[in-house]
Coordinates of C-alpha atoms in Angstrom, one line a residue:
M1478 CA -1.8 -5.5 -29.3
L1479 CA -0.2 -2.3 -30.0
N1480 CA -3.3 -0.6 -28.9
L1481 CA -2.4 -1.5 -25.6
I1482 CA 1.2 -0.7 -25.6
I1483 CA -0.2 2.2 -27.7
S1484 CA -1.9 3.4 -23.9
L1485 CA 0.8 2.8 -22.0
I1486 CA 3.0 4.5 -23.7
L1487 CA 1.4 7.8 -23.2
F1488 CA 0.2 6.8 -19.7
I1489 CA 3.6 6.5 -18.5
A1490 CA 4.8 9.6 -20.6
I1491 CA 1.9 11.4 -18.6
I1492 CA 2.9 10.2 -15.4
H1493 CA 6.6 11.6 -16.3
I1494 CA 5.2 15.6 -17.3
L1495 CA 3.0 15.0 -13.9
S1496 CA 5.5 14.4 -12.4
N1497 CA 7.8 16.8 -13.1
L1498 CA 5.0 19.4 -12.6
I1499 CA 4.6 18.5 -8.7
L1500 CA 8.4 18.2 -8.2
K1501 CA 9.1 21.5 -9.6
Y1502 CA 5.5 22.8 -7.4
I1503 CA 7.4 21.5 -4.7
Q1504 CA 11.0 22.9 -5.3
K1505 CA 9.1 26.7 -6.8
F1506 CA 6.9 26.9 -2.9
Y1507 CA 10.4 25.4 -0.7
E1508 CA 12.0 28.6 -2.5
I1509 CA 9.4 31.1 -1.7
S1510 CA 8.3 30.3 1.0
N1511 CA 10.3 29.0 4.1
V1512 CA 8.1 25.5 4.6
S1513 CA 10.8 22.7 5.0
L1514 CA 10.9 20.4 2.6
F1515 CA 9.0 17.1 4.1
I1516 CA 6.7 19.0 4.6
L1517 CA 5.6 19.9 1.1
F1518 CA 6.8 16.3 -0.3
L1519 CA 3.8 15.7 2.7
Y1520 CA 1.1 17.4 2.4
I1521 CA 1.7 18.1 -1.7
S1522 CA 3.0 14.7 -3.5
G1523 CA 1.0 12.4 -0.8
L1524 CA -2.1 14.3 -1.9
I1525 CA -2.2 13.9 -5.1
N1526 CA -0.5 10.8 -5.1
S1527 CA -3.9 9.6 -2.5
L1528 CA -5.9 11.7 -4.8
I1529 CA -5.1 9.4 -8.1
A1530 CA -6.6 5.8 -6.2
F1531 CA -9.3 8.6 -3.9
I1532 CA -11.6 9.8 -7.1
P1533 CA -12.3 6.8 -9.0
S1534 CA -12.9 5.1 -5.3
L1535 CA -15.3 7.6 -5.0
R1536 CA -16.7 6.8 -8.4
V1537 CA -16.6 3.4 -8.3
I1538 CA -18.5 3.7 -4.9
I1539 CA -21.7 6.1 -6.6
Y1540 CA -22.5 3.2 -8.8
S1541 CA -21.1 -0.4 -8.1
D1542 CA -19.5 -1.5 -5.5
P1543 CA -18.3 -0.1 -1.9
L1544 CA -16.4 -2.8 -1.6
T1545 CA -14.1 -2.6 -4.4
A1546 CA -13.7 0.8 -3.7
F1547 CA -12.5 0.5 -0.6
Y1548 CA -9.9 -2.5 -1.0
M1549 CA -8.7 0.3 -3.9
N1550 CA -8.3 3.2 -1.6
F1551 CA -6.9 0.8 1.0
Y1552 CA -4.0 -1.3 -1.0
N1553 CA -2.6 2.0 -3.2
P1554 CA -0.9 3.0 0.5
L1555 CA 0.4 -0.3 1.0
L1556 CA 1.9 -1.3 -2.5
D1557 CA 3.7 1.8 -2.3
L1558 CA 5.0 1.3 0.4
T1559 CA 6.1 -2.5 0.0
L1560 CA 7.1 -1.2 -3.4
G1561 CA 8.4 1.7 -3.1
I1562 CA 10.1 1.7 0.4
G1563 CA 11.5 -1.4 0.1
S1564 CA 12.8 -1.1 -3.7
I1565 CA 14.6 1.8 -2.5
T1566 CA 16.2 0.3 0.9
L1567 CA 17.3 -2.8 -1.6
L1568 CA 18.9 -0.2 -3.3
F1569 CA 20.4 2.3 -0.6
G1570 CA 19.8 1.3 2.4
I1571 CA 18.4 3.7 4.9
K1572 CA 20.9 5.0 7.0
K1573 CA 20.9 5.5 10.1
D1574 CA 17.9 7.9 12.0
S1575 CA 17.6 9.3 8.5
I1576 CA 13.7 9.4 8.9
K1577 CA 12.1 12.4 10.5
N1578 CA 9.1 11.0 13.5
T1579 CA 6.9 13.7 13.1
L1580 CA 6.2 11.2 9.9
L1581 CA 6.7 7.6 11.9
I1582 CA 4.1 8.9 14.1
G1583 CA 1.5 10.1 11.8
Y1584 CA 1.6 7.5 10.1
S1585 CA 1.4 5.0 13.1
L1586 CA -1.9 7.5 13.8
S1587 CA -2.9 6.9 10.8
V1588 CA -3.1 3.6 10.0
I1589 CA -5.0 3.4 14.5
S1590 CA -7.7 5.1 12.8
L1591 CA -8.6 2.5 10.2
I1592 CA -8.0 -0.5 12.2
I1593 CA -10.5 1.4 15.5
S1594 CA -12.4 2.2 12.3
L1595 CA -12.7 -1.8 11.2
I1596 CA -13.6 -2.9 14.4
F1597 CA -17.2 -3.8 14.0
G1598 CA -16.5 -5.2 10.7
V1599 CA -18.9 -2.1 9.0
L1600 CA -17.9 1.5 8.0
N1601 CA -20.8 3.7 8.0
L1602 CA -21.5 7.8 9.4
Y1603 CA -19.6 7.2 12.4
S1604 CA -16.8 5.5 11.2
S1605 CA -17.1 8.1 8.5
I1606 CA -16.5 10.9 11.6
F1607 CA -14.5 9.2 13.7
L1608 CA -12.0 9.2 10.6
I1609 CA -12.5 12.5 9.6
I1610 CA -11.8 14.0 13.0
S1611 CA -8.5 11.8 13.4
F1612 CA -6.9 13.4 9.9
I1613 CA -7.8 17.0 11.8
L1614 CA -6.3 15.7 15.5
I1615 CA -3.1 13.5 13.6
N1616 CA -2.3 16.8 11.3
S1617 CA -2.8 19.5 13.9
Y1618 CA 0.0 17.1 16.1
I1619 CA 2.5 17.2 12.8
I1620 CA 1.7 20.5 12.3
I1621 CA 2.4 21.7 15.7
H1622 CA 5.1 19.6 16.4
Y1623 CA 6.6 21.1 13.2
K1624 CA 6.4 24.3 13.7
R1625 CA 8.0 23.3 17.3
K1626 CA 10.6 22.0 16.6
R1627 CA 11.7 24.3 13.4
Y1628 CA 13.5 21.6 12.0
H1629 CA 17.7 22.0 11.6
E1630 CA 17.6 22.2 6.8
L1631 CA 16.8 26.2 7.5
A1632 CA 17.3 28.8 10.0
N1633 CA 13.9 30.4 11.5
I1634 CA 11.7 26.7 10.1
D1635 CA 7.6 27.9 10.2
I1636 CA 4.8 27.0 8.0
S1637 CA 1.4 29.2 9.1
W1638 CA -2.1 27.9 9.2
K1639 CA -2.2 29.7 5.3
Q1640 CA 0.5 28.6 4.2
F1641 CA -0.5 24.9 4.7
L1642 CA -4.4 25.4 2.7
K1643 CA -3.2 26.4 0.1
I1644 CA -0.4 23.8 0.0
V1645 CA -3.4 21.3 0.2
I1646 CA -5.9 22.7 -2.0
Y1647 CA -3.3 23.3 -5.0
S1648 CA -3.0 20.3 -4.8
F1649 CA -6.2 18.7 -4.7
I1650 CA -7.0 20.9 -7.9
I1651 CA -3.8 19.1 -9.0
G1652 CA -4.4 15.4 -7.9
A1653 CA -7.8 15.8 -9.0
S1654 CA -7.2 17.0 -12.2
F1655 CA -4.6 14.3 -13.1
A1656 CA -7.0 11.1 -11.1
I1657 CA -10.5 12.1 -13.2
I1658 CA -9.1 10.5 -16.5
F1659 CA -8.5 7.0 -14.4
S1660 CA -12.2 7.1 -12.8
Y1661 CA -14.7 6.2 -15.9
P1662 CA -12.8 3.5 -17.2
I1663 CA -11.5 1.4 -14.2
D1664 CA -15.7 1.9 -13.4
I1665 CA -15.6 0.1 -17.0
I1666 CA -13.1 -2.0 -15.6
T1667 CA -14.6 -2.5 -12.7
T1668 CA -17.9 -3.3 -13.4
K1669 CA -17.1 -5.9 -16.1
L1670 CA -14.7 -8.0 -14.1
L1671 CA -16.4 -8.4 -11.4
H1672 CA -19.8 -9.6 -13.7
N1673 CA -17.6 -11.7 -16.3
Y1674 CA -14.5 -13.4 -14.2
K1675 CA -16.5 -13.5 -10.3
L1676 CA -12.6 -11.5 -8.9
S1677 CA -13.2 -11.3 -5.2
Y1678 CA -13.9 -7.6 -4.3
S1679 CA -10.2 -7.8 -2.4
F1680 CA -7.9 -8.9 -5.4
L1681 CA -9.7 -7.3 -7.7
G1682 CA -9.3 -3.9 -5.8
L1683 CA -5.3 -4.4 -5.6
L1684 CA -4.8 -5.5 -9.6
I1685 CA -6.5 -2.3 -10.0
S1686 CA -4.4 -0.5 -7.4
L1687 CA -1.4 -1.8 -8.6
I1688 CA -1.6 -1.5 -12.4
V1689 CA -3.1 1.4 -12.5
F1690 CA -2.6 3.7 -8.8
T1691 CA 1.3 2.1 -8.0
L1692 CA 3.4 3.1 -11.3
P1693 CA 2.8 6.7 -10.9
T1694 CA 3.6 7.3 -7.1
Q1695 CA 6.9 5.0 -8.1
W1696 CA 7.5 7.1 -10.7
F1697 CA 7.5 9.6 -9.2
I1698 CA 9.9 8.5 -6.7
L1699 CA 12.0 7.5 -9.1
I1700 CA 12.5 11.4 -10.6
S1701 CA 12.4 12.4 -7.2
W1702 CA 15.7 10.7 -6.5
K1703 CA 16.8 11.5 -10.0
K1704 CA 16.8 14.9 -8.7
G1705 CA 18.4 14.5 -5.4
Y1706 CA 15.7 14.6 -2.8
D1707 CA 17.2 12.7 -0.2
I1708 CA 14.6 9.2 1.9
N1709 CA 12.7 12.0 3.6
A1710 CA 11.1 12.6 0.4
T1711 CA 10.1 9.3 -0.7
I1712 CA 8.6 8.6 3.2
S1713 CA 7.3 11.8 3.1
T1714 CA 5.7 11.4 -0.6
I1715 CA 4.2 7.9 0.8
I1716 CA 3.1 8.4 4.4
G1717 CA 0.8 11.5 3.5
E1718 CA -1.0 9.1 0.8
S1719 CA -1.1 7.0 4.0
L1720 CA -2.8 9.6 6.3
F1721 CA -4.8 10.9 2.8
S1722 CA -6.1 7.2 2.5
Y1723 CA -6.1 6.1 5.4
T1724 CA -7.9 8.6 7.4
I1725 CA -10.2 11.7 5.7
F1726 CA -10.8 9.4 1.6
T1727 CA -12.1 6.3 3.8
G1728 CA -13.7 8.5 5.6
I1729 CA -15.6 9.9 2.7
L1730 CA -16.2 6.9 1.0
A1731 CA -18.2 5.2 4.0
G1732 CA -19.8 9.1 4.6
I1733 CA -21.3 8.0 0.8
R1734 CA -22.4 4.0 1.6
D1735 CA -22.2 2.1 4.1
I1736 CA -19.2 -0.7 3.6
R1737 CA -20.1 -4.0 5.0
F1738 CA -16.8 -6.8 5.8
S1739 CA -17.5 -10.3 5.5
T1740 CA -15.9 -13.4 6.9
A1741 CA -13.5 -13.0 3.6
D1742 CA -12.6 -10.0 4.0
V1743 CA -10.5 -11.0 7.1
L1744 CA -7.4 -12.8 6.0
P1745 CA -6.8 -9.5 3.7
I1746 CA -6.8 -6.8 6.0
F1747 CA -5.5 -8.9 8.9
S1748 CA -2.9 -9.8 6.3
S1749 CA -2.2 -6.3 5.6
I1750 CA -2.5 -4.9 8.3
V1751 CA 0.7 -7.0 10.6
S1752 CA 1.9 -6.0 7.0
L1753 CA 2.1 -2.1 7.4
Y1754 CA 2.8 -2.1 11.3
I1755 CA 6.4 -4.8 10.2
I1756 CA 7.4 -1.8 8.0
F1757 CA 6.7 0.7 11.3
I1758 CA 8.8 -1.1 12.7
L1759 CA 11.6 -1.0 9.9
L1760 CA 11.4 2.2 9.6
Y1761 CA 11.3 3.0 13.3
L1762 CA 14.7 0.8 13.9
S1763 CA 16.6 3.2 11.8
K1764 CA 16.3 5.5 14.3
Y1765 CA 19.2 3.2 15.8
Y1766 CA 20.7 1.5 12.8
D1767 CA 21.7 1.7 9.5
I1768 CA 18.6 -0.5 7.1
P1769 CA 20.9 -2.7 5.1
K1770 CA 19.6 -3.3 1.1
P1771 CA 18.8 -7.2 1.4
I1772 CA 15.6 -6.2 3.8
G1773 CA 14.2 -4.4 1.0
I1774 CA 13.9 -7.5 -0.8
F1775 CA 10.9 -8.8 2.4
I1776 CA 9.7 -5.7 2.6
M1777 CA 7.8 -6.4 -1.2
I1778 CA 8.0 -9.6 -0.7
L1779 CA 5.0 -8.5 2.0
G1780 CA 3.6 -7.2 -1.2
T1781 CA 3.9 -10.5 -2.3
I1782 CA 1.9 -12.3 0.9
I1783 CA -0.3 -9.5 0.4
A1784 CA -1.1 -10.0 -3.4
I1785 CA -1.5 -14.0 -1.5
A1786 CA -4.1 -13.5 0.7
T1787 CA -6.6 -12.0 -1.3
I1788 CA -6.5 -14.5 -4.2
I1789 CA -6.9 -17.2 -0.9

């Protein structure tokens, strides 16, 4: 028990240090460049938080089970959406027209790409190619639309492809370094749980995502709010997670090994997809209406429904 408590304290300490480092990195890049904060949160904290689940998933798909790897990568942004956006809504509400259209469109397109790839009940090399191309097209849209729109936060906002690649490469190095810490122990835990407790693949993926991957993002969201960043920092981080996890990272997993689904996976995936689009509708409505605080409870209940669907 003492070892568990010490491990948890160390885990939280590492997350706290990493969260502050990411925010300092974002702020520094913001000060020396002409890139908007929402783009920086989208491609820095979004990429880093998605890598925390992807790299352990990569190890699991190579050495253990493809379905568990898929669900670990799949549930990470979904839980962050339900818990992160739910808690922020519950505490502060969402003001009318406070979320950028570009974020909502990017989120919607990444989920649609994943749905299309799941239609045939297997993720394979063709799915991999489709998802990677989708990732390139969605990001091209975001950057091109951003350059044209010139959001009002700064005068003469712009971003070059060189700056974009620099952001992604630096963020990948930071996120990969942190994620590698978790990859080996998660592989061991996954193997033991599969063999000893006969858990379903979807429930195992949800359990690992909830215990290991969700805490870093929620902690980062808390730190960013304490430092005065607005709701677009939270939304950008989680949508960036969805963008990477549901397109290119799922595509890479499918390119390594085929991921085949059975009838047992229909309910967990269907309930998750429905939850993703309920959240999208709520965020879209915030363009026209204030979202009251009690809606945050409803969003968090969606996470409970997803958990129940993995057990049934």
